[in-house]
PDB file of C-alpha atoms in Angstrom:
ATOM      1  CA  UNK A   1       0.000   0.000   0.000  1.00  0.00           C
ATOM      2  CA  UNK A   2       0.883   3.722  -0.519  1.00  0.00           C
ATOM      3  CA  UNK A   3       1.528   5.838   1.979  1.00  0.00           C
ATOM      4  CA  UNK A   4       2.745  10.136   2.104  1.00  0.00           C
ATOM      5  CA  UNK A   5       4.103  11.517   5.386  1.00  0.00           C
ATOM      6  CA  UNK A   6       3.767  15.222   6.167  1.00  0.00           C
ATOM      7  CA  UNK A   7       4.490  15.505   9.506  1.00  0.00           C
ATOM      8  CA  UNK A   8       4.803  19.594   9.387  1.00  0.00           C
ATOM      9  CA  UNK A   9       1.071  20.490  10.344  1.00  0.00           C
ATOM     10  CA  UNK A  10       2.454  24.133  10.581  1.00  0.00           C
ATOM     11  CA  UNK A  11       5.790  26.087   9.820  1.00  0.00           C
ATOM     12  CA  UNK A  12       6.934  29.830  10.053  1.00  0.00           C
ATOM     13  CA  UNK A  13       9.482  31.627   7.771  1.00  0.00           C
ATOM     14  CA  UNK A  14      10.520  34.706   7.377  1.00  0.00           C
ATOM     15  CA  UNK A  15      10.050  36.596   3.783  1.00  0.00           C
ATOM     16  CA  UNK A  16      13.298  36.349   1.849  1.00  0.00           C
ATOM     17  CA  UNK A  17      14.352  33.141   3.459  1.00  0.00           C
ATOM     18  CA  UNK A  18      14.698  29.752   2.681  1.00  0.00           C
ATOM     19  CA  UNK A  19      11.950  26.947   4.039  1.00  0.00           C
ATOM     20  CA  UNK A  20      12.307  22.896   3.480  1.00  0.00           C
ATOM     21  CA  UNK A  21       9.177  21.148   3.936  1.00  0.00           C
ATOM     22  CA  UNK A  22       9.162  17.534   4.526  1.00  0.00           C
ATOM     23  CA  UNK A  23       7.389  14.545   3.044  1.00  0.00           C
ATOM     24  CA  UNK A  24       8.168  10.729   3.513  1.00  0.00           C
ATOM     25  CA  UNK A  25       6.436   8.406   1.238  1.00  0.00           C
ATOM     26  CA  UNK A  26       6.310   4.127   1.193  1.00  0.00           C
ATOM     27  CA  UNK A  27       5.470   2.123  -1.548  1.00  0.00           C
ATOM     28  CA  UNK A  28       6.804  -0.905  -2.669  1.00  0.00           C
ATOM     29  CA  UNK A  29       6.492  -0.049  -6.686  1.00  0.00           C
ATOM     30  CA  UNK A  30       9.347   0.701  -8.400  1.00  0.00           C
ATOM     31  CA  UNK A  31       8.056   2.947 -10.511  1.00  0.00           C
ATOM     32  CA  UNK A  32       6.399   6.185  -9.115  1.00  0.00           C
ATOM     33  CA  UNK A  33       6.128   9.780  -9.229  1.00  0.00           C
ATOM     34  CA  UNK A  34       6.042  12.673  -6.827  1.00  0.00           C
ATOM     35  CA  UNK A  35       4.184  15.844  -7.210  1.00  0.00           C
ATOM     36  CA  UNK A  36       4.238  19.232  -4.901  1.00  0.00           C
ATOM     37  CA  UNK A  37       0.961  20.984  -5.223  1.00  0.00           C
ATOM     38  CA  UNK A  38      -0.010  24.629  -3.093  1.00  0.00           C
ATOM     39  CA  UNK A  39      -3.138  25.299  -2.025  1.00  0.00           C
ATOM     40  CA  UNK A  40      -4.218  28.842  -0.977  1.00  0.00           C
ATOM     41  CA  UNK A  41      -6.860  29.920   0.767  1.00  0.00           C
ATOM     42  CA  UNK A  42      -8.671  30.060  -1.839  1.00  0.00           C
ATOM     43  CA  UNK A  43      -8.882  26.520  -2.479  1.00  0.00           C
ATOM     44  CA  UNK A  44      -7.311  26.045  -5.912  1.00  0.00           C
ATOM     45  CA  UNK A  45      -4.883  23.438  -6.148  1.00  0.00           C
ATOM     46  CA  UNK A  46      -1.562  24.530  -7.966  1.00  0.00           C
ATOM     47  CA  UNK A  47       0.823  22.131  -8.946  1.00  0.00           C
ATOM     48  CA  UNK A  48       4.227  23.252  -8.394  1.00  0.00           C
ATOM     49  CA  UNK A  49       7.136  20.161  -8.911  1.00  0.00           C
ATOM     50  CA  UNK A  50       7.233  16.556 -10.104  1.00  0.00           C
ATOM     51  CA  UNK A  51      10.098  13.674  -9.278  1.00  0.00           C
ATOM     52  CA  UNK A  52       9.962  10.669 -11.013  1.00  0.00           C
ATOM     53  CA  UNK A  53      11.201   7.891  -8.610  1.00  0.00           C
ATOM     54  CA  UNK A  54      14.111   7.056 -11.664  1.00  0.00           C
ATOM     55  CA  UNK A  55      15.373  10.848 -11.915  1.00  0.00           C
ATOM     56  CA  UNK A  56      18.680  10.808 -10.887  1.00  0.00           C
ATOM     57  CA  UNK A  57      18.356  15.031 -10.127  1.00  0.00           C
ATOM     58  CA  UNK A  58      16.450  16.357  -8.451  1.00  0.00           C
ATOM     59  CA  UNK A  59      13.773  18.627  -9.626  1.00  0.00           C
ATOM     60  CA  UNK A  60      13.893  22.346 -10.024  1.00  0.00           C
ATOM     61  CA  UNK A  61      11.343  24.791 -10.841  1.00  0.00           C
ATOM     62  CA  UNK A  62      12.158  28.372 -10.144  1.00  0.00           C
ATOM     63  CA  UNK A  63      11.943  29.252  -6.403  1.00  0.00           C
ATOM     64  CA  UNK A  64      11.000  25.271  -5.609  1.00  0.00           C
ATOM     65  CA  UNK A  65      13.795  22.509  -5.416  1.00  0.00           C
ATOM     66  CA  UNK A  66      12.552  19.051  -4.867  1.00  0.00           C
ATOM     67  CA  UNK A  67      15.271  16.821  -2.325  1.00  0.00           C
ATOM     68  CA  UNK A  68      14.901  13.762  -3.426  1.00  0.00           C
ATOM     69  CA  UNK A  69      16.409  10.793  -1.294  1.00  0.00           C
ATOM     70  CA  UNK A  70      15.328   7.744  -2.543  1.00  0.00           C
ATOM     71  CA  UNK A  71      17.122   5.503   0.063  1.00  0.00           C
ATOM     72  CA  UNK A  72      15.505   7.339   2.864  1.00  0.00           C
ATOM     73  CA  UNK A  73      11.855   7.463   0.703  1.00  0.00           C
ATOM     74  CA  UNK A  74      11.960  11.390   0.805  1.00  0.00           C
ATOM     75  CA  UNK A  75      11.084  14.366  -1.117  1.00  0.00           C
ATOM     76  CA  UNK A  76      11.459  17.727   0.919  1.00  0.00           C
ATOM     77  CA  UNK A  77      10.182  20.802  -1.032  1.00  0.00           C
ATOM     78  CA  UNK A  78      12.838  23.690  -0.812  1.00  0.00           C
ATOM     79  CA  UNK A  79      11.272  27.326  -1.370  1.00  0.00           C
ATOM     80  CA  UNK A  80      14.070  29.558  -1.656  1.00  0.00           C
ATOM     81  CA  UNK A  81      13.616  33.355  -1.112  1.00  0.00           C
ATOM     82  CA  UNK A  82      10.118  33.254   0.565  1.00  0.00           C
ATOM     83  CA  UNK A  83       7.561  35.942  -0.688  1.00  0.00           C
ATOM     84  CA  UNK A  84       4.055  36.603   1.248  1.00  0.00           C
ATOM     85  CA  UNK A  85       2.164  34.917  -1.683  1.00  0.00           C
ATOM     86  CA  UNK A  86       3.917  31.559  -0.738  1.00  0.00           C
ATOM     87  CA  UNK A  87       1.588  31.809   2.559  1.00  0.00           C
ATOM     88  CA  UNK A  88      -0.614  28.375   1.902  1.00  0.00           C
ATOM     89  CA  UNK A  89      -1.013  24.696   1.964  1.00  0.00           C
ATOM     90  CA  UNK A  90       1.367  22.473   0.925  1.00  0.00           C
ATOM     91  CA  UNK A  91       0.606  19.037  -0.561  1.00  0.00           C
ATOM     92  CA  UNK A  92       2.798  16.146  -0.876  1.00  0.00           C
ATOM     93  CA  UNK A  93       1.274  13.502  -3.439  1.00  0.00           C
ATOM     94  CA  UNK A  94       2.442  10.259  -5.029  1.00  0.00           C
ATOM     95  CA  UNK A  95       1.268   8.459  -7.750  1.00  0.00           C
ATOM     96  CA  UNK A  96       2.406   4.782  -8.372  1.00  0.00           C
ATOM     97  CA  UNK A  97       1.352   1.395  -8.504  1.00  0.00           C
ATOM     98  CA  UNK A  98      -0.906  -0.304 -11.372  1.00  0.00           C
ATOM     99  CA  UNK A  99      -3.634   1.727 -11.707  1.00  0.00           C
ATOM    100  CA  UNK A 100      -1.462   4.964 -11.318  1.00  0.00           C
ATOM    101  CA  UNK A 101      -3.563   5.917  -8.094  1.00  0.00           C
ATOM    102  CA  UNK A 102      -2.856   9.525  -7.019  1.00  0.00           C
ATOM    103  CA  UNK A 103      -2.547  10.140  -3.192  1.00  0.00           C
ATOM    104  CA  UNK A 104      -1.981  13.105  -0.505  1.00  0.00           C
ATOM    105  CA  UNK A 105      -0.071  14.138   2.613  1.00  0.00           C
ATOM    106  CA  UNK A 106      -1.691  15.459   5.174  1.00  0.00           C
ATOM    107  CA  UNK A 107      -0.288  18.524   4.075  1.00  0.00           C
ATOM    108  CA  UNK A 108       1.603  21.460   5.910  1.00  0.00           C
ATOM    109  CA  UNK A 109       0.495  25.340   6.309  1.00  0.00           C
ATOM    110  CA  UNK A 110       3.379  27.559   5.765  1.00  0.00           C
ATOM    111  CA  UNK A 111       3.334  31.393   7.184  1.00  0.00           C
ATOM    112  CA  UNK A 112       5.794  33.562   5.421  1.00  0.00           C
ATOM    113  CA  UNK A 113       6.060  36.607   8.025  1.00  0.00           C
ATOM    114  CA  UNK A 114       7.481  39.968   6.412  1.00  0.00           C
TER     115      UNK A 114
ATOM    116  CA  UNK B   1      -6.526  25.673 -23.029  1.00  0.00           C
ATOM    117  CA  UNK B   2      -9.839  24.770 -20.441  1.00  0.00           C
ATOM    118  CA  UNK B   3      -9.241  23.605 -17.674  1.00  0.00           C
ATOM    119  CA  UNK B   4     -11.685  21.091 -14.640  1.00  0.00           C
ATOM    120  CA  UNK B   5     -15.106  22.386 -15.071  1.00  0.00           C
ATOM    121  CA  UNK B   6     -16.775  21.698 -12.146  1.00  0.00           C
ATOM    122  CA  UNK B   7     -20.564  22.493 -10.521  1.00  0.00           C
ATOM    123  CA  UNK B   8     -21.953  23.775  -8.221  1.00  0.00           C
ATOM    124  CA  UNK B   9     -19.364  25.812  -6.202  1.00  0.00           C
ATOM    125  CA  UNK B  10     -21.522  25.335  -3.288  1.00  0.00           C
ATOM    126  CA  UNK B  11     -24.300  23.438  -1.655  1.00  0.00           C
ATOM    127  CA  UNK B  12     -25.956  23.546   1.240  1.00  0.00           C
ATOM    128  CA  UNK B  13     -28.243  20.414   2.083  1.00  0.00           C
ATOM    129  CA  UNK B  14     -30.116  19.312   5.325  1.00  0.00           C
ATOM    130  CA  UNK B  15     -28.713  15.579   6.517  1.00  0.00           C
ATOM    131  CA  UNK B  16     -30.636  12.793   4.434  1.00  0.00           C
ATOM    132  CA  UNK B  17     -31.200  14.855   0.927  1.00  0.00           C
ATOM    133  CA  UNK B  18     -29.464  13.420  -1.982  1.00  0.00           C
ATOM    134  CA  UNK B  19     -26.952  15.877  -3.647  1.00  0.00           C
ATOM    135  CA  UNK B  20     -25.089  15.600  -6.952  1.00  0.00           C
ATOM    136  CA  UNK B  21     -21.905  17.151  -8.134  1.00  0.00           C
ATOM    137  CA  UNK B  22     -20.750  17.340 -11.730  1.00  0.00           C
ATOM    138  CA  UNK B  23     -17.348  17.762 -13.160  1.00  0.00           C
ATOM    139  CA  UNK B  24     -16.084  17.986 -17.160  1.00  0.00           C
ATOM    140  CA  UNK B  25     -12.337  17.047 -16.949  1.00  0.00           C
ATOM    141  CA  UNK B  26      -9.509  18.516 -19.239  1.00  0.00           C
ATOM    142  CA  UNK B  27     -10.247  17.204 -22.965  1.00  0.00           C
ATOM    143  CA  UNK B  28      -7.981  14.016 -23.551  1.00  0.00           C
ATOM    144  CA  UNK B  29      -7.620  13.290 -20.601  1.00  0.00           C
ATOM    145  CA  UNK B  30      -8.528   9.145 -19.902  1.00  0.00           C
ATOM    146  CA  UNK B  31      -7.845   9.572 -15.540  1.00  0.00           C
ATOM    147  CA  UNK B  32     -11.042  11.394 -13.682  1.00  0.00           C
ATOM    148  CA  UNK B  33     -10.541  11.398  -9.408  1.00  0.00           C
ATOM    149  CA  UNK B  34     -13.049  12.367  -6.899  1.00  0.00           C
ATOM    150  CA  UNK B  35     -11.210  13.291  -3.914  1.00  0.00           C
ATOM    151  CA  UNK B  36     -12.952  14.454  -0.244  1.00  0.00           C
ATOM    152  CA  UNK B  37     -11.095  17.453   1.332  1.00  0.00           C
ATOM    153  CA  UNK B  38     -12.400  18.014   4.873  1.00  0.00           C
ATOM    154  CA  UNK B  39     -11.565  21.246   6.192  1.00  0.00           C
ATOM    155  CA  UNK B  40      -7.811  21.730   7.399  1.00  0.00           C
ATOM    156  CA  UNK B  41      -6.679  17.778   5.861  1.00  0.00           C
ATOM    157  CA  UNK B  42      -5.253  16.489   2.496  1.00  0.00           C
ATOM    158  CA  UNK B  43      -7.551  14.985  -0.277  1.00  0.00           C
ATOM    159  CA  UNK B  44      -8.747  11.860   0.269  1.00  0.00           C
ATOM    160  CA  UNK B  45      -9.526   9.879  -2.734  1.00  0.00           C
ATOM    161  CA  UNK B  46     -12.743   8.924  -3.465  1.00  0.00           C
ATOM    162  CA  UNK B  47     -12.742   7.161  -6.844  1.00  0.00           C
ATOM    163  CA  UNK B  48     -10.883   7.152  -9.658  1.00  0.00           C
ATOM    164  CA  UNK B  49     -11.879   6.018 -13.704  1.00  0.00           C
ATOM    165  CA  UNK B  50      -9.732   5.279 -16.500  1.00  0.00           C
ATOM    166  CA  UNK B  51     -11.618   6.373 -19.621  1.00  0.00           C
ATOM    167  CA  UNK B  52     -15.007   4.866 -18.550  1.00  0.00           C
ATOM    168  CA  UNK B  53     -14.021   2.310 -16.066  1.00  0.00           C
ATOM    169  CA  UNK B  54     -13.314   2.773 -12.360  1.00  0.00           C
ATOM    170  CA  UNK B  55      -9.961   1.872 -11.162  1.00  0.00           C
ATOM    171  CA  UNK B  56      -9.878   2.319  -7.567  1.00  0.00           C
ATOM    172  CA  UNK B  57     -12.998   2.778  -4.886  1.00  0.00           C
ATOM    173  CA  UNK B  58     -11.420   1.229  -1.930  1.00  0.00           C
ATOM    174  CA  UNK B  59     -12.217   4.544  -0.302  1.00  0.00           C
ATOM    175  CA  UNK B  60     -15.650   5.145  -1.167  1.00  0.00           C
ATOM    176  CA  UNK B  61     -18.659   5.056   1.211  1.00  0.00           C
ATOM    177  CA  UNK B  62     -20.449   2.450  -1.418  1.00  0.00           C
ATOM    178  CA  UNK B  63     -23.378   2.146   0.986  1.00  0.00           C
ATOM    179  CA  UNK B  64     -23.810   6.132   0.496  1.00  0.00           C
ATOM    180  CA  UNK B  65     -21.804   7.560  -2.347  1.00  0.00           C
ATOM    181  CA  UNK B  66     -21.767   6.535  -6.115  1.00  0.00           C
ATOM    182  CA  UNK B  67     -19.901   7.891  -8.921  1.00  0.00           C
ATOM    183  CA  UNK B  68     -20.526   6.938 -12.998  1.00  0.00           C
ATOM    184  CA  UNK B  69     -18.495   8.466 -15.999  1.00  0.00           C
ATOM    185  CA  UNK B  70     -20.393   7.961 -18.908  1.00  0.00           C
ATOM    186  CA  UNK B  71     -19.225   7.870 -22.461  1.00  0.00           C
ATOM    187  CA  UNK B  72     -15.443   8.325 -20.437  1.00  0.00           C
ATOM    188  CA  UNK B  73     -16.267  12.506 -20.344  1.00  0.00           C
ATOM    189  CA  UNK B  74     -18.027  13.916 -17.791  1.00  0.00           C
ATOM    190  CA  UNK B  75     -18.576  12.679 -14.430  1.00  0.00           C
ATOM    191  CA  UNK B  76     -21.261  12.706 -11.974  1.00  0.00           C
ATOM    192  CA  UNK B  77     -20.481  12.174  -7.837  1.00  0.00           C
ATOM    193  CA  UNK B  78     -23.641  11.959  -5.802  1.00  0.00           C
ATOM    194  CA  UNK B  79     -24.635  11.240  -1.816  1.00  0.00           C
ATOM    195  CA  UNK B  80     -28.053   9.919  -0.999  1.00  0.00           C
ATOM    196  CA  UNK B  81     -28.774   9.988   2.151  1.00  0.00           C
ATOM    197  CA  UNK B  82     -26.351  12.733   3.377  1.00  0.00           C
ATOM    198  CA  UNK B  83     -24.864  12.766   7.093  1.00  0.00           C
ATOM    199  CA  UNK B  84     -23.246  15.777   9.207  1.00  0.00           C
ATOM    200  CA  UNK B  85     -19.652  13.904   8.613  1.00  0.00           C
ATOM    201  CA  UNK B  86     -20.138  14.434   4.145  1.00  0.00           C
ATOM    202  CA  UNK B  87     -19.592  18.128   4.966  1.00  0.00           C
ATOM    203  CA  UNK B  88     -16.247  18.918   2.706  1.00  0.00           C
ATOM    204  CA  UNK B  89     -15.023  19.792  -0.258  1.00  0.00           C
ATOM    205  CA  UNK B  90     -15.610  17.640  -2.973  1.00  0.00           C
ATOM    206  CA  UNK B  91     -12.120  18.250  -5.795  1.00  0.00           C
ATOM    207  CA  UNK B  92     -12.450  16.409  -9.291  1.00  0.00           C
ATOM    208  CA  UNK B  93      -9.192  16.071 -10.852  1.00  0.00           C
ATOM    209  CA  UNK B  94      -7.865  15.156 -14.204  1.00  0.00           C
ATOM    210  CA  UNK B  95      -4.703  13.694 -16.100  1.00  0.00           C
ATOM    211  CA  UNK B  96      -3.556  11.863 -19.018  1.00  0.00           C
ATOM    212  CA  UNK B  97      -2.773   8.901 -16.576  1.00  0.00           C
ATOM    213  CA  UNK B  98       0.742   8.317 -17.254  1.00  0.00           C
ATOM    214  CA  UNK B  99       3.046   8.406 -14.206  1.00  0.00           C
ATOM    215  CA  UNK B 100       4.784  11.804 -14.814  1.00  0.00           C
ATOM    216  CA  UNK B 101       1.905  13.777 -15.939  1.00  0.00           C
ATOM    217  CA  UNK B 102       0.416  16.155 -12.955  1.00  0.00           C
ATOM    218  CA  UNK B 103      -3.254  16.277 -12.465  1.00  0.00           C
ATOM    219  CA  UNK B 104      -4.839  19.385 -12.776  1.00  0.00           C
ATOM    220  CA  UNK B 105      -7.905  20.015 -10.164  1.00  0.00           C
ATOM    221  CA  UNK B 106     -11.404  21.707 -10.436  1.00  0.00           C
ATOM    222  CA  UNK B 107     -12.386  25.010  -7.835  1.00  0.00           C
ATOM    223  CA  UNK B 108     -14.212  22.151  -6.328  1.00  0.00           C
ATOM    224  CA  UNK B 109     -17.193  22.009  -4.782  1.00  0.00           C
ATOM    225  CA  UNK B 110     -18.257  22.993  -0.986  1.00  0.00           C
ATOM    226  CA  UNK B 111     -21.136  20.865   0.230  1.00  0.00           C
ATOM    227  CA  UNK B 112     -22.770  21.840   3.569  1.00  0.00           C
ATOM    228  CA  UNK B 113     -24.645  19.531   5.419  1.00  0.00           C
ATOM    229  CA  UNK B 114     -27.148  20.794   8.300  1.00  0.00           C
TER     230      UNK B 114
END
């Protein structure tokens, strides 16, 4: 069975600064993906980074760097340079398996403080 | 490019109505998910089709919930009898399946159960 880890319910940064927010993940497939995805309070769900499970880099997309550590079945989210709009929910999702089922982390609510 | 057409943005019901939510995924796109957000957690999944066919249901309350996507469009998520605990956000989601292809999500819809 599939399982994502956020055990973050709530973090604090400051604006301009860097933030890592954690995710653990099991699965016994070989083959998976990872996906980031912010939610603000306005509901929408915005995906922000994939990882496929055989990348041997780790993803980059701007402002968001993806840690992957497959050994330790990880994939921290790195936000560099914090702005107020990064003030949200932050999702943690895998998809693997078969039937390519998509599942979600608890998820974490970040604060940027100016 | 349109994106997860979904209806209505909100309901409010009294427990035991019926309800039904509607949702027109991405064109092209062969993977429809239901998921359940309850306020402050991460998306539970509900259901998911490929094309026409459902893939995974393990999570759904069969006894209460039921979910058909006809023709492998549009899909249809309804409760009948509703309870306190339904209360949530109901997200459809689409993709083109494959493991490194994100899914992009609906506004959702807001049910309200009183």
């Amino acid at each position: 069975a599939q399982k994502i880890t956020q055990t973050q319910p709530g973090m604090f940064v400051q604006e301009k600064e860097a933030v890592t927010l954690d995710c653990t993940y099991d699965t016994s497939d070989q083959s998976y993906g990872l996906f980031w995805y912010k939610q603000p309070s306005s509901g929408e769900m915005i995906f922000l980074i994939y990882q496929g499970s055989y990348d041997e880099q780790n993803a980059t997309e701007g402002r968001y760097s993806l840690n992957f550590q497959k050994a330790r079945k990880s994939a921290n989210l790195v936000i560099s340079a914090s702005q107020l709009g990064d003030s949200a929910m932050y999702f943690c999702a895998m998809r693997g398996g078969r039937d390519s089922k998509l599942i979600f982390g608890q998820g974490t609510t970040l604060q940027v403080k100016p | 490019e349109a994106g997860v057409a979904q209806s209505p943005r909100y309901k409010i019901i009294e427990k035991r109505q019926s309800v039904a939510f509607w949702c027109n995924p991405i064109s092209g796109h062969a993977t429809l998910y239901w998921y359940q957000q309850i306020l402050g957690q991460g998306p539970k999944l509900l259901i998911q089709f490929q094309n026409n066919g459902v893939v995974d249901d393990s999570q759904l309350p069969k006894d209460r919930f039921s979910a058909e996507r006809l023709k492998g469009v549009d899909s249809t998520l309804k409760i009948q009898p509703a309870k306190l605990e339904d209360s949530a956000v109901y997200l459809c989601a689409s993709s083109f399946g494959q493991l490194n292809t994100e899914a992009f999500f609906g506004q959702g819809t807001r049910l309200t159960v009183v």
